[in-house]
Amino acid sequence: MLIDRLITSFDTGLRTVLAEPHANRARPGADMKEATLSDEQKQQAIALMRVNHVGEVCAQALYSGQAFTSRNMQIVNSLKHAAVEETDHLAWCEDRIKELGGRKSLLNPFWYAGSFALGAVAGAVGDKWNLGFLAETEQQVSVHLSGHLEKLPTEDVRTRAIIEQMHVDETSHAKEAKQLGAADLPDAIKTGMKLASKIMTTTAYYV
Ligand SMILES: [Fe+2]
Ligand SMILES: [Fe+2]
């Protein structure tokens, strides 16, 4: 029913933006020793983790948006486990930002709303495109995470462990969406998505 979907979506949105998320899995690298980082290295790690945290806020919104409009419950249910892993990512990033003494993006409600709308459109245009959009998103995120591993200080093993596990998960989410029947998106859409994520990641690095 529409009202149930509305309530669930609204609840997910509020929890993502306002509440403290709980991870199902233990945080990767939590038992590793904290490295001695210079102020500059610390600020770099905080900024990169803020970007990743925003990415995970967007992931929550995208999954929630596509579940809101998709008529295919089999797909929605198949993607639930990916959505649970995204909550782990959200919690891990938030935790690490706090540990480093940083803060989350002030624009999270805005990122959430925009991504929810995108997910809802993707969910409405049909299964193969919806899955295609998810597969491409996850693919782009995993490329982006590889870039972060290059930018992060090598000593910062506690941050790196989180990103490494996220990279493994996002790659498997892309694979899962493909296995469920994702269509390959037109190049123009892929380029548009890259541009949108560039704007998001550049902004979130600072704000
Ligand atoms: Fe994620
Ligand atoms: Fe993912």
PDB file of C-alpha atoms and ligand atoms in Angstrom:
ATOM      1  CA  MET A   1       0.000   0.000   0.000  1.00  0.00           C
ATOM      2  CA  LEU A   2       1.133   3.501  -0.796  1.00  0.00           C
ATOM      3  CA  ILE A   3       0.760   4.712   2.772  1.00  0.00           C
ATOM      4  CA  ASP A   4       2.962   1.854   4.082  1.00  0.00           C
ATOM      5  CA  ARG A   5       5.619   2.644   1.520  1.00  0.00           C
ATOM      6  CA  LEU A   6       5.455   6.329   2.395  1.00  0.00           C
ATOM      7  CA  ILE A   7       5.866   5.638   6.114  1.00  0.00           C
ATOM      8  CA  THR A   8       8.753   3.199   5.556  1.00  0.00           C
ATOM      9  CA  SER A   9      10.540   5.649   3.240  1.00  0.00           C
ATOM     10  CA  PHE A  10      10.063   8.558   5.586  1.00  0.00           C
ATOM     11  CA  ASP A  11      11.303   6.482   8.515  1.00  0.00           C
ATOM     12  CA  THR A  12      14.432   5.349   6.625  1.00  0.00           C
ATOM     13  CA  GLY A  13      15.137   8.957   5.651  1.00  0.00           C
ATOM     14  CA  LEU A  14      14.867  10.315   9.168  1.00  0.00           C
ATOM     15  CA  ARG A  15      16.958   7.503  10.599  1.00  0.00           C
ATOM     16  CA  THR A  16      19.678   7.927   7.969  1.00  0.00           C
ATOM     17  CA  VAL A  17      20.012  11.650   8.479  1.00  0.00           C
ATOM     18  CA  LEU A  18      19.334  11.966  12.209  1.00  0.00           C
ATOM     19  CA  ALA A  19      19.861   8.693  14.074  1.00  0.00           C
ATOM     20  CA  GLU A  20      23.043   6.792  14.805  1.00  0.00           C
ATOM     21  CA  PRO A  21      23.166   3.753  12.510  1.00  0.00           C
ATOM     22  CA  HIS A  22      23.963   0.273  13.812  1.00  0.00           C
ATOM     23  CA  ALA A  23      26.249  -2.039  11.895  1.00  0.00           C
ATOM     24  CA  ASN A  24      25.522  -5.753  11.632  1.00  0.00           C
ATOM     25  CA  ARG A  25      29.151  -6.620  11.093  1.00  0.00           C
ATOM     26  CA  ALA A  26      32.104  -5.643  13.231  1.00  0.00           C
ATOM     27  CA  ARG A  27      34.002  -2.652  11.925  1.00  0.00           C
ATOM     28  CA  PRO A  28      36.959  -3.746   9.767  1.00  0.00           C
ATOM     29  CA  GLY A  29      40.289  -2.794  11.299  1.00  0.00           C
ATOM     30  CA  ALA A  30      38.761  -1.949  14.667  1.00  0.00           C
ATOM     31  CA  ASP A  31      41.456  -4.030  16.387  1.00  0.00           C
ATOM     32  CA  MET A  32      44.298  -2.322  14.517  1.00  0.00           C
ATOM     33  CA  LYS A  33      46.554   0.140  16.279  1.00  0.00           C
ATOM     34  CA  GLU A  34      45.857   3.838  15.629  1.00  0.00           C
ATOM     35  CA  ALA A  35      48.697   5.366  13.620  1.00  0.00           C
ATOM     36  CA  THR A  36      50.333   8.640  14.555  1.00  0.00           C
ATOM     37  CA  LEU A  37      49.045  10.980  11.875  1.00  0.00           C
ATOM     38  CA  SER A  38      50.094  14.557  11.209  1.00  0.00           C
ATOM     39  CA  ASP A  39      47.337  17.189  11.349  1.00  0.00           C
ATOM     40  CA  GLU A  40      47.341  17.367   7.587  1.00  0.00           C
ATOM     41  CA  GLN A  41      46.989  13.586   7.222  1.00  0.00           C
ATOM     42  CA  LYS A  42      44.185  13.564   9.758  1.00  0.00           C
ATOM     43  CA  GLN A  43      42.298  16.342   7.955  1.00  0.00           C
ATOM     44  CA  GLN A  44      42.713  14.474   4.676  1.00  0.00           C
ATOM     45  CA  ALA A  45      41.331  11.257   6.210  1.00  0.00           C
ATOM     46  CA  ILE A  46      38.384  13.150   7.747  1.00  0.00           C
ATOM     47  CA  ALA A  47      37.532  14.852   4.460  1.00  0.00           C
ATOM     48  CA  LEU A  48      37.688  11.579   2.512  1.00  0.00           C
ATOM     49  CA  MET A  49      35.579   9.754   5.085  1.00  0.00           C
ATOM     50  CA  ARG A  50      33.042  12.596   5.016  1.00  0.00           C
ATOM     51  CA  VAL A  51      32.791  12.099   1.257  1.00  0.00           C
ATOM     52  CA  ASN A  52      32.306   8.351   1.771  1.00  0.00           C
ATOM     53  CA  HIS A  53      29.743   8.965   4.468  1.00  0.00           C
ATOM     54  CA  VAL A  54      27.748  11.180   2.092  1.00  0.00           C
ATOM     55  CA  GLY A  55      28.036   8.411  -0.504  1.00  0.00           C
ATOM     56  CA  GLU A  56      26.501   6.007   1.981  1.00  0.00           C
ATOM     57  CA  VAL A  57      23.714   8.453   2.852  1.00  0.00           C
ATOM     58  CA  CYS A  58      23.004   8.547  -0.892  1.00  0.00           C
ATOM     59  CA  ALA A  59      23.087   4.741  -1.049  1.00  0.00           C
ATOM     60  CA  GLN A  60      20.435   4.513   1.676  1.00  0.00           C
ATOM     61  CA  ALA A  61      18.326   7.028  -0.245  1.00  0.00           C
ATOM     62  CA  LEU A  62      18.768   5.303  -3.609  1.00  0.00           C
ATOM     63  CA  TYR A  63      17.815   1.879  -2.260  1.00  0.00           C
ATOM     64  CA  SER A  64      14.880   3.360  -0.386  1.00  0.00           C
ATOM     65  CA  GLY A  65      13.769   5.352  -3.447  1.00  0.00           C
ATOM     66  CA  GLN A  66      13.861   2.380  -5.781  1.00  0.00           C
ATOM     67  CA  ALA A  67      12.020   0.216  -3.215  1.00  0.00           C
ATOM     68  CA  PHE A  68       9.387   2.950  -3.029  1.00  0.00           C
ATOM     69  CA  THR A  69       8.489   2.829  -6.701  1.00  0.00           C
ATOM     70  CA  SER A  70       9.602  -0.606  -7.910  1.00  0.00           C
ATOM     71  CA  ARG A  71       6.708  -2.979  -8.484  1.00  0.00           C
ATOM     72  CA  ASN A  72       8.954  -6.028  -8.445  1.00  0.00           C
ATOM     73  CA  MET A  73       9.079  -7.325  -4.869  1.00  0.00           C
ATOM     74  CA  GLN A  74      11.529 -10.057  -5.817  1.00  0.00           C
ATOM     75  CA  ILE A  75      14.070  -7.439  -6.843  1.00  0.00           C
ATOM     76  CA  VAL A  76      13.324  -5.236  -3.851  1.00  0.00           C
ATOM     77  CA  ASN A  77      13.870  -8.222  -1.534  1.00  0.00           C
ATOM     78  CA  SER A  78      16.998  -9.377  -3.345  1.00  0.00           C
ATOM     79  CA  LEU A  79      18.471  -5.946  -2.873  1.00  0.00           C
ATOM     80  CA  LYS A  80      17.621  -5.820   0.813  1.00  0.00           C
ATOM     81  CA  HIS A  81      20.821  -7.572   1.787  1.00  0.00           C
ATOM     82  CA  ALA A  82      22.840  -5.015  -0.189  1.00  0.00           C
ATOM     83  CA  ALA A  83      20.923  -2.275   1.620  1.00  0.00           C
ATOM     84  CA  VAL A  84      21.825  -3.874   4.988  1.00  0.00           C
ATOM     85  CA  GLU A  85      25.503  -3.824   4.003  1.00  0.00           C
ATOM     86  CA  GLU A  86      25.113  -0.139   3.086  1.00  0.00           C
ATOM     87  CA  THR A  87      23.962   0.489   6.650  1.00  0.00           C
ATOM     88  CA  ASP A  88      27.183  -1.137   7.893  1.00  0.00           C
ATOM     89  CA  HIS A  89      29.136   1.227   5.643  1.00  0.00           C
ATOM     90  CA  LEU A  90      27.183   4.204   6.926  1.00  0.00           C
ATOM     91  CA  ALA A  91      27.865   3.227  10.547  1.00  0.00           C
ATOM     92  CA  TRP A  92      31.570   2.460   9.954  1.00  0.00           C
ATOM     93  CA  CYS A  93      32.175   5.799   8.182  1.00  0.00           C
ATOM     94  CA  GLU A  94      30.356   7.751  10.874  1.00  0.00           C
ATOM     95  CA  ASP A  95      32.297   5.964  13.582  1.00  0.00           C
ATOM     96  CA  ARG A  96      35.647   6.638  11.955  1.00  0.00           C
ATOM     97  CA  ILE A  97      34.845  10.332  11.354  1.00  0.00           C
ATOM     98  CA  LYS A  98      34.056  10.699  15.059  1.00  0.00           C
ATOM     99  CA  GLU A  99      37.216   8.850  16.054  1.00  0.00           C
ATOM    100  CA  LEU A 100      39.300  11.244  13.941  1.00  0.00           C
ATOM    101  CA  GLY A 101      37.546  14.213  15.515  1.00  0.00           C
ATOM    102  CA  GLY A 102      35.767  15.302  12.340  1.00  0.00           C
ATOM    103  CA  ARG A 103      32.183  16.069  11.456  1.00  0.00           C
ATOM    104  CA  LYS A 104      29.692  14.770   8.916  1.00  0.00           C
ATOM    105  CA  SER A 105      28.455  16.792   5.948  1.00  0.00           C
ATOM    106  CA  LEU A 106      25.998  19.548   6.836  1.00  0.00           C
ATOM    107  CA  LEU A 107      24.208  18.911   3.570  1.00  0.00           C
ATOM    108  CA  ASN A 108      23.140  15.327   4.299  1.00  0.00           C
ATOM    109  CA  PRO A 109      19.362  16.054   4.217  1.00  0.00           C
ATOM    110  CA  PHE A 110      19.856  17.633   0.807  1.00  0.00           C
ATOM    111  CA  TRP A 111      21.928  14.685  -0.531  1.00  0.00           C
ATOM    112  CA  TYR A 112      19.358  12.273   0.839  1.00  0.00           C
ATOM    113  CA  ALA A 113      16.403  14.013  -0.792  1.00  0.00           C
ATOM    114  CA  GLY A 114      18.113  14.263  -4.184  1.00  0.00           C
ATOM    115  CA  SER A 115      19.209  10.633  -4.189  1.00  0.00           C
ATOM    116  CA  PHE A 116      15.819   9.402  -3.036  1.00  0.00           C
ATOM    117  CA  ALA A 117      14.227  11.187  -5.980  1.00  0.00           C
ATOM    118  CA  LEU A 118      16.753   9.629  -8.373  1.00  0.00           C
ATOM    119  CA  GLY A 119      16.167   6.156  -6.909  1.00  0.00           C
ATOM    120  CA  ALA A 120      12.407   6.626  -7.169  1.00  0.00           C
ATOM    121  CA  VAL A 121      12.687   7.570 -10.843  1.00  0.00           C
ATOM    122  CA  ALA A 122      14.940   4.561 -11.487  1.00  0.00           C
ATOM    123  CA  GLY A 123      12.489   2.266  -9.696  1.00  0.00           C
ATOM    124  CA  ALA A 124       9.618   3.615 -11.789  1.00  0.00           C
ATOM    125  CA  VAL A 125      11.172   3.240 -15.237  1.00  0.00           C
ATOM    126  CA  GLY A 126      11.309  -0.538 -15.106  1.00  0.00           C
ATOM    127  CA  ASP A 127      13.354  -3.380 -13.651  1.00  0.00           C
ATOM    128  CA  LYS A 128      16.221  -3.652 -16.075  1.00  0.00           C
ATOM    129  CA  TRP A 129      16.874   0.100 -15.999  1.00  0.00           C
ATOM    130  CA  ASN A 130      16.474   0.254 -12.259  1.00  0.00           C
ATOM    131  CA  LEU A 131      19.023  -2.532 -11.856  1.00  0.00           C
ATOM    132  CA  GLY A 132      21.204  -0.948 -14.524  1.00  0.00           C
ATOM    133  CA  PHE A 133      21.246   2.286 -12.576  1.00  0.00           C
ATOM    134  CA  LEU A 134      22.168   0.449  -9.357  1.00  0.00           C
ATOM    135  CA  ALA A 135      24.874  -1.598 -11.072  1.00  0.00           C
ATOM    136  CA  GLU A 136      26.408   1.519 -12.627  1.00  0.00           C
ATOM    137  CA  THR A 137      26.232   3.428  -9.323  1.00  0.00           C
ATOM    138  CA  GLU A 138      27.949   0.613  -7.427  1.00  0.00           C
ATOM    139  CA  GLN A 139      30.526   0.289 -10.181  1.00  0.00           C
ATOM    140  CA  GLN A 140      31.338   4.006 -10.036  1.00  0.00           C
ATOM    141  CA  VAL A 141      31.496   3.899  -6.229  1.00  0.00           C
ATOM    142  CA  SER A 142      33.975   1.057  -6.288  1.00  0.00           C
ATOM    143  CA  VAL A 143      36.229   2.937  -8.737  1.00  0.00           C
ATOM    144  CA  HIS A 144      35.951   5.992  -6.519  1.00  0.00           C
ATOM    145  CA  LEU A 145      36.938   3.962  -3.420  1.00  0.00           C
ATOM    146  CA  SER A 146      40.035   2.660  -5.177  1.00  0.00           C
ATOM    147  CA  GLY A 147      40.974   6.316  -5.741  1.00  0.00           C
ATOM    148  CA  HIS A 148      40.565   7.017  -2.030  1.00  0.00           C
ATOM    149  CA  LEU A 149      42.910   4.179  -1.155  1.00  0.00           C
ATOM    150  CA  GLU A 150      45.552   5.968  -3.202  1.00  0.00           C
ATOM    151  CA  LYS A 151      44.886   9.335  -1.554  1.00  0.00           C
ATOM    152  CA  LEU A 152      44.805   8.092   2.044  1.00  0.00           C
ATOM    153  CA  PRO A 153      47.979   8.059   4.094  1.00  0.00           C
ATOM    154  CA  THR A 154      49.439   4.528   3.996  1.00  0.00           C
ATOM    155  CA  GLU A 155      49.880   4.614   7.781  1.00  0.00           C
ATOM    156  CA  ASP A 156      46.178   5.165   8.362  1.00  0.00           C
ATOM    157  CA  VAL A 157      45.374   1.461   8.542  1.00  0.00           C
ATOM    158  CA  ARG A 158      42.165   1.923  10.539  1.00  0.00           C
ATOM    159  CA  THR A 159      40.576   4.029   7.806  1.00  0.00           C
ATOM    160  CA  ARG A 160      41.987   1.899   5.008  1.00  0.00           C
ATOM    161  CA  ALA A 161      40.519  -1.308   6.443  1.00  0.00           C
ATOM    162  CA  ILE A 162      37.010   0.194   6.268  1.00  0.00           C
ATOM    163  CA  ILE A 163      37.413   1.393   2.693  1.00  0.00           C
ATOM    164  CA  GLU A 164      38.896  -1.929   1.592  1.00  0.00           C
ATOM    165  CA  GLN A 165      35.862  -3.843   2.915  1.00  0.00           C
ATOM    166  CA  MET A 166      33.463  -1.297   1.391  1.00  0.00           C
ATOM    167  CA  HIS A 167      35.206  -1.745  -1.928  1.00  0.00           C
ATOM    168  CA  VAL A 168      34.675  -5.528  -1.761  1.00  0.00           C
ATOM    169  CA  ASP A 169      30.987  -5.027  -0.878  1.00  0.00           C
ATOM    170  CA  GLU A 170      30.234  -2.407  -3.566  1.00  0.00           C
ATOM    171  CA  THR A 171      31.823  -4.591  -6.227  1.00  0.00           C
ATOM    172  CA  SER A 172      29.596  -7.467  -5.165  1.00  0.00           C
ATOM    173  CA  HIS A 173      26.510  -5.196  -5.174  1.00  0.00           C
ATOM    174  CA  ALA A 174      27.262  -4.257  -8.775  1.00  0.00           C
ATOM    175  CA  LYS A 175      27.642  -7.946  -9.643  1.00  0.00           C
ATOM    176  CA  GLU A 176      24.389  -8.816  -7.895  1.00  0.00           C
ATOM    177  CA  ALA A 177      22.440  -6.139  -9.791  1.00  0.00           C
ATOM    178  CA  LYS A 178      23.906  -7.451 -13.053  1.00  0.00           C
ATOM    179  CA  GLN A 179      22.937 -11.018 -12.183  1.00  0.00           C
ATOM    180  CA  LEU A 180      19.369  -9.875 -11.500  1.00  0.00           C
ATOM    181  CA  GLY A 181      19.179  -8.552 -15.073  1.00  0.00           C
ATOM    182  CA  ALA A 182      20.625  -5.042 -15.142  1.00  0.00           C
ATOM    183  CA  ALA A 183      20.688  -3.314 -18.519  1.00  0.00           C
ATOM    184  CA  ASP A 184      23.827  -1.487 -19.617  1.00  0.00           C
ATOM    185  CA  LEU A 185      22.965   2.213 -19.394  1.00  0.00           C
ATOM    186  CA  PRO A 186      23.477   4.573 -22.355  1.00  0.00           C
ATOM    187  CA  ASP A 187      26.860   6.357 -22.217  1.00  0.00           C
ATOM    188  CA  ALA A 188      25.226   9.781 -21.863  1.00  0.00           C
ATOM    189  CA  ILE A 189      23.519   8.668 -18.637  1.00  0.00           C
ATOM    190  CA  LYS A 190      26.751   7.196 -17.284  1.00  0.00           C
ATOM    191  CA  THR A 191      28.547  10.467 -17.999  1.00  0.00           C
ATOM    192  CA  GLY A 192      25.748  12.433 -16.309  1.00  0.00           C
ATOM    193  CA  MET A 193      26.018  10.193 -13.255  1.00  0.00           C
ATOM    194  CA  LYS A 194      29.789  10.700 -13.095  1.00  0.00           C
ATOM    195  CA  LEU A 195      29.294  14.453 -13.284  1.00  0.00           C
ATOM    196  CA  ALA A 196      26.664  14.421 -10.525  1.00  0.00           C
ATOM    197  CA  SER A 197      28.893  12.353  -8.256  1.00  0.00           C
ATOM    198  CA  LYS A 198      31.837  14.655  -8.982  1.00  0.00           C
ATOM    199  CA  ILE A 199      29.776  17.623  -7.748  1.00  0.00           C
ATOM    200  CA  MET A 200      28.715  15.665  -4.673  1.00  0.00           C
ATOM    201  CA  THR A 201      32.193  14.392  -3.771  1.00  0.00           C
ATOM    202  CA  THR A 202      33.875  17.783  -4.351  1.00  0.00           C
ATOM    203  CA  THR A 203      31.315  19.564  -2.173  1.00  0.00           C
ATOM    204  CA  ALA A 204      31.319  16.947   0.574  1.00  0.00           C
ATOM    205  CA  TYR A 205      35.110  17.116   0.812  1.00  0.00           C
ATOM    206  CA  TYR A 206      34.687  20.626   2.269  1.00  0.00           C
ATOM    207  CA  VAL A 207      31.121  20.911   3.593  1.00  0.00           C
TER     208      VAL A 207
HETATM  209 FE    FE B   1      28.191   1.364   0.499  1.00  0.00          FE
HETATM  210 FE    FE B   2      26.773  -0.665  -2.464  1.00  0.00          FE
END
